[in-house]
Amino acid sequence: MALHLVVLIKVVPDGKEVFVDPVTFTLNRSMATNIINPADENALEAALQIKDKMDAKITVMTMAPPFAEPFLMECMSRGADEAVLISDRAVAGSDTYPTSLTVAAAIRKMGDVDIVFAGEKTSDSSTGHVGPGVAEFIGAELASYSRKVTYEDGYVIAERELENGVEEVRIPTPAVVTILTDSNDPRRATLRKKIDAMKKGIITWSLADINIPADWVGLRSSPTVVKKMLPFPRKDRKAEKIEKDKIPELIDNLVKAGVIKLEAE
Amino acid sequence: MSEFDAIVVGGGPAGSSAAMRLASAGHNVLLVEKADPPGSKNVSGGVLWGNDLEAVIPDWQKTAPVERYVKAKGVGFLTKESNIGLEFRSGLFDKNRAGHMVLRAKLDQWLVKKAKDMGAMVATGVTVDRVAFDKGKAIGVEQDGDIITSDCVILAEGANPRVAIDSGLREPLNDKDVAIGVKEVIKLSEKTVNERFNLRDKEGFAGEYVLGFLPDQVEAGGFLYTNKDTISAGVVISMKHLRENDRTYSFDIIEQFLEHPAIAPLVDGGSVEEYSAHMVQEGGIERVPKLYGNGYMIAGDAAGFSFSNGLVLQGMNYAIASGIAAADTFIEAKKGSGVSEESLAGYRKRLLDSYVLKDLYNFRGIDEVTWGRLPHRAMPNALEHIMKGLFIEQGVPKKHLYQLMTEALGESGIRTSEAVLEGYRMLRRM
Ligand SMILES: Cc1cc2nc3c(=O)[nH]c(=O)nc-3n(C[C@H](O)[C@H](O)[C@H](O)COP(=O)(O)OP(=O)(O)OC[C@H]3O[C@@H](n4cnc5c(N)ncnc54)[C@H](O)[C@@H]3O)c2cc1C
């Protein structure tokens, strides 16, 4: 039987275009265009790489307003088989707790899920909660901080990147893995898959579809309180313009400072 | 059975128009555009001339994202210190709106959306690799190893027609056939634009300039078009000259244009919102490839349909007209004997009957006179000499105009006989 892989994505404002308002200390996103959270693109790619090798079905899922649809389409255009949008007015203002709960309910509804992939964190709030939260709610094993994932006979083998080294874990399915940003090279959409995606369309579920009462979600059921935001003080970088003939000298200095190492060929 | 009746490659004015026409005739059409959103890679100084869009969007003059309409058209010869210009500012333009300033990022997105609304399937963010052939007939397009099939492919991929070249449907471009266009969109305010260019409401100014002051042999034309609260300013530089003078860079030339004493006050204080560079086809009729074959047609810039004579640069109108002609040819072929090389021959006929190929034939060889020392050096210098003689009091006896003109020829920097000959050719060709 085909493996069922679920990839969780979030649409976020492009971090390059978001800044903290120096007066109100709130995030100003008004100038930013939306993108797929970068780590989620890596999560999708990790799932696609498993699908490249064996019979698997990939479902991408996000809990968001309908503006997320084109981004789900983009995931299908890269190779996901179906896309689910959990959209309901009641979820507005939800933090990571009701979000994990809702997403977990949707996964339970699917019934046959083997591996859930999520980005390790989102670029807009960086909590890293949702992947582990979902694992908890569906009662699955978790491999966080993963940079490479393979599947073998009912087990997920994940390379986890830790502060002082790399750890390889082998956990039984159903499992949740959270994938690090930049851990792989996301593939591009193809025309064939784009056409298929447009023909298939997106599956939309409301809270009622996944049996979640409206008062379990939303702002009032979210324990997080953002008290204050502070701009990160910008460090002035040391910049120096170097003429061509000074390059050998520069290399010497970088070697001396321990920034780079020269290896004999 | 093919998956689509037609696949259109490229969502510029040519491709969108073709897709709109096909979709509204009930055909199952796929429009593929590599940019996402559409238009984000397209550059155009921005005057859409003519009314070709009417055929696909009857109310476009009211609903399209147009910035202003051409109320005044200017032509100027720039020397180091002067601008000797001519302006046609006319009430005639109010009744007959000949040209509209547009910003491509907005217009292209709008046109693609229209095509979608009319029923075309639109795939953005993917680049078609090649036209797929089977036994000499185009059977669809190839992308990343997959073939998407259709009865007919319309190539509308613009001035850098990689698909047509890679599919062996046209020759690679020569330096001689292309110019490079560089454009900035400069933000001012609506009020400032109105004041500086003497405009009201939706009125706009479109100016074309010969940059006679450039160093070396570099030849370039400049343009300045008013949008609502921005100015599109740019230069078109002959590729041949760019290569021959490898010290001249396109961004350098646009800077020199914008810093010219006659231009600088017009853009003063503005901030650059957008910067882009793009190819312009200049090859003329000699470089128009075979326009159709069994199962395919080529439209717009990809087919070399653009016109520039130094006074106007047009391409969007030809693109729209040819896109519609291609669609109509397909519609007719489907009604009749089906798609074949013979049935698509109607495309060329339609173009010959319209201004698209008529203009290209009538103005063959125009590039030889629009690029050259006469318009780019001799004329600016000579005109400046005449104006100086007429208007700058030097406390010496006045000269007759005839005398000034003969002198001016001497000042022009090219030999009189050459100037006369070139001038004659120029008048003939233009
Ligand atoms: C600086 C400058 C100023 C100009 N000023 C004017 C002006 O004032 N008035 C005027 O009428 N004309 C002007 N032109 C010319 C005008 O821009 C073109 O003639 C016109 O855009 C041609 O339309 P098109 O649809 O044929 O091609 P394009 O507008 O170039 O559209 C082609 C489209 O195809 C897409 N594409 C390309 N390859 C692929 C592929 N393999 N797969 C999928 N999609 C692909 C491109 O992304 C693009 O969107 C100017 C051009 C330049 C460079």
Coordinates of C-alpha atoms and ligand atoms in Angstrom, one line a residue, chain B residues 9-15 32-35 38-39 41-49 104 108 126-129 156-160 162-163 180-183 208 223 225 235-236 277-280 299-302 305-306 313-317 319, ligand 1:
Chain B
V9 CA 3.5 30.4 -24.8
G10 CA 4.0 33.8 -23.2
G11 CA 1.5 36.0 -21.4
G12 CA 2.6 39.4 -22.8
P13 CA 0.1 41.4 -24.9
A14 CA 0.4 39.0 -27.9
G15 CA -0.2 35.8 -25.9
V32 CA 1.8 29.5 -20.1
E33 CA 3.7 32.4 -18.7
K34 CA 7.1 32.1 -17.0
A35 CA 6.8 35.1 -14.8
P38 CA 2.7 38.0 -15.2
G39 CA 4.3 41.1 -16.4
K41 CA 9.6 40.6 -16.1
N42 CA 8.3 42.8 -18.9
V43 CA 9.7 46.1 -19.8
S44 CA 8.0 48.7 -21.9
G45 CA 8.5 52.4 -22.0
G46 CA 4.8 52.3 -22.0
V47 CA 2.7 53.8 -24.7
L48 CA 0.2 51.5 -26.1
W49 CA -0.7 52.9 -29.5
R104 CA 3.4 46.6 -17.9
D108 CA 0.0 42.3 -18.3
V126 CA 6.7 27.9 -15.6
T127 CA 9.0 28.2 -18.6
V128 CA 8.3 26.2 -21.7
D129 CA 11.4 24.5 -23.0
A156 CA 4.3 34.6 -28.1
E157 CA 7.4 34.6 -26.0
G158 CA 8.7 38.0 -26.7
A159 CA 11.9 39.5 -28.0
N160 CA 14.2 36.8 -26.8
R162 CA 14.4 30.9 -26.9
V163 CA 11.6 28.4 -27.5
I180 CA 18.9 46.9 -25.5
G181 CA 16.3 48.9 -23.7
V182 CA 16.8 50.1 -20.1
K183 CA 14.0 51.7 -18.2
E208 CA 11.5 60.7 -27.7
F223 CA 12.3 58.3 -24.0
Y225 CA 6.6 59.1 -20.7
V235 CA 17.1 54.5 -23.3
V236 CA 17.4 52.2 -26.2
A277 CA 16.4 46.0 -19.0
H278 CA 15.0 44.1 -22.0
M279 CA 15.8 43.4 -25.6
V280 CA 14.1 45.3 -28.4
A299 CA 3.2 36.2 -32.9
G300 CA 4.4 39.5 -31.4
D301 CA 8.0 40.3 -30.6
A302 CA 8.9 36.6 -31.1
F305 CA 6.9 42.5 -35.1
S306 CA 8.0 45.8 -33.8
L313 CA 8.8 52.7 -30.5
Q314 CA 5.9 50.4 -31.0
G315 CA 5.5 46.8 -30.4
M316 CA 2.5 46.2 -28.1
N317 CA 0.0 47.1 -30.8
A319 CA 1.7 42.1 -30.6
Ligands
LIG1 C1 12.6 49.8 -23.2 C2 11.4 49.4 -24.1 C3 10.5 50.3 -24.3 C4 9.4 50.0 -25.2 N1 8.4 50.9 -25.4 C5 7.3 50.6 -26.1 C6 6.2 51.5 -26.2 O1 6.3 52.6 -25.7 N2 5.2 51.1 -26.9 C7 5.1 49.9 -27.5 O2 4.0 49.6 -28.1 N3 6.1 49.0 -27.4 C8 7.2 49.3 -26.7 N4 8.2 48.4 -26.5 C9 8.1 47.1 -27.2 C10 7.1 46.2 -26.5 O3 7.5 46.0 -25.2 C11 7.0 44.8 -27.1 O4 6.9 45.0 -28.5 C12 5.9 44.0 -26.6 O5 6.0 43.8 -25.3 C13 5.7 42.7 -27.3 O6 4.7 41.9 -26.8 P1 4.8 40.3 -26.8 O7 3.6 39.8 -26.2 O8 5.1 39.9 -28.2 O9 6.1 40.0 -25.9 P2 6.4 40.3 -24.4 O10 5.6 41.4 -23.9 O11 7.9 40.3 -24.3 O12 5.8 39.0 -23.7 C14 6.4 37.7 -23.8 C15 6.0 36.9 -22.5 O13 6.4 35.6 -22.7 C16 7.0 35.1 -21.5 N5 7.9 34.0 -21.9 C17 9.0 34.1 -22.6 N6 9.5 32.9 -22.8 C18 8.7 32.0 -22.2 C19 8.7 30.6 -22.1 N7 9.7 29.9 -22.6 N8 7.7 30.0 -21.4 C20 6.7 30.8 -20.8 N9 6.6 32.1 -20.9 C21 7.6 32.7 -21.6 C22 7.7 36.3 -20.9 O14 7.8 36.2 -19.5 C23 6.7 37.5 -21.3 O15 5.7 37.7 -20.3 C24 9.3 48.7 -25.7 C25 10.3 47.7 -25.4 C26 11.3 48.1 -24.6 C27 12.3 47.0 -24.3

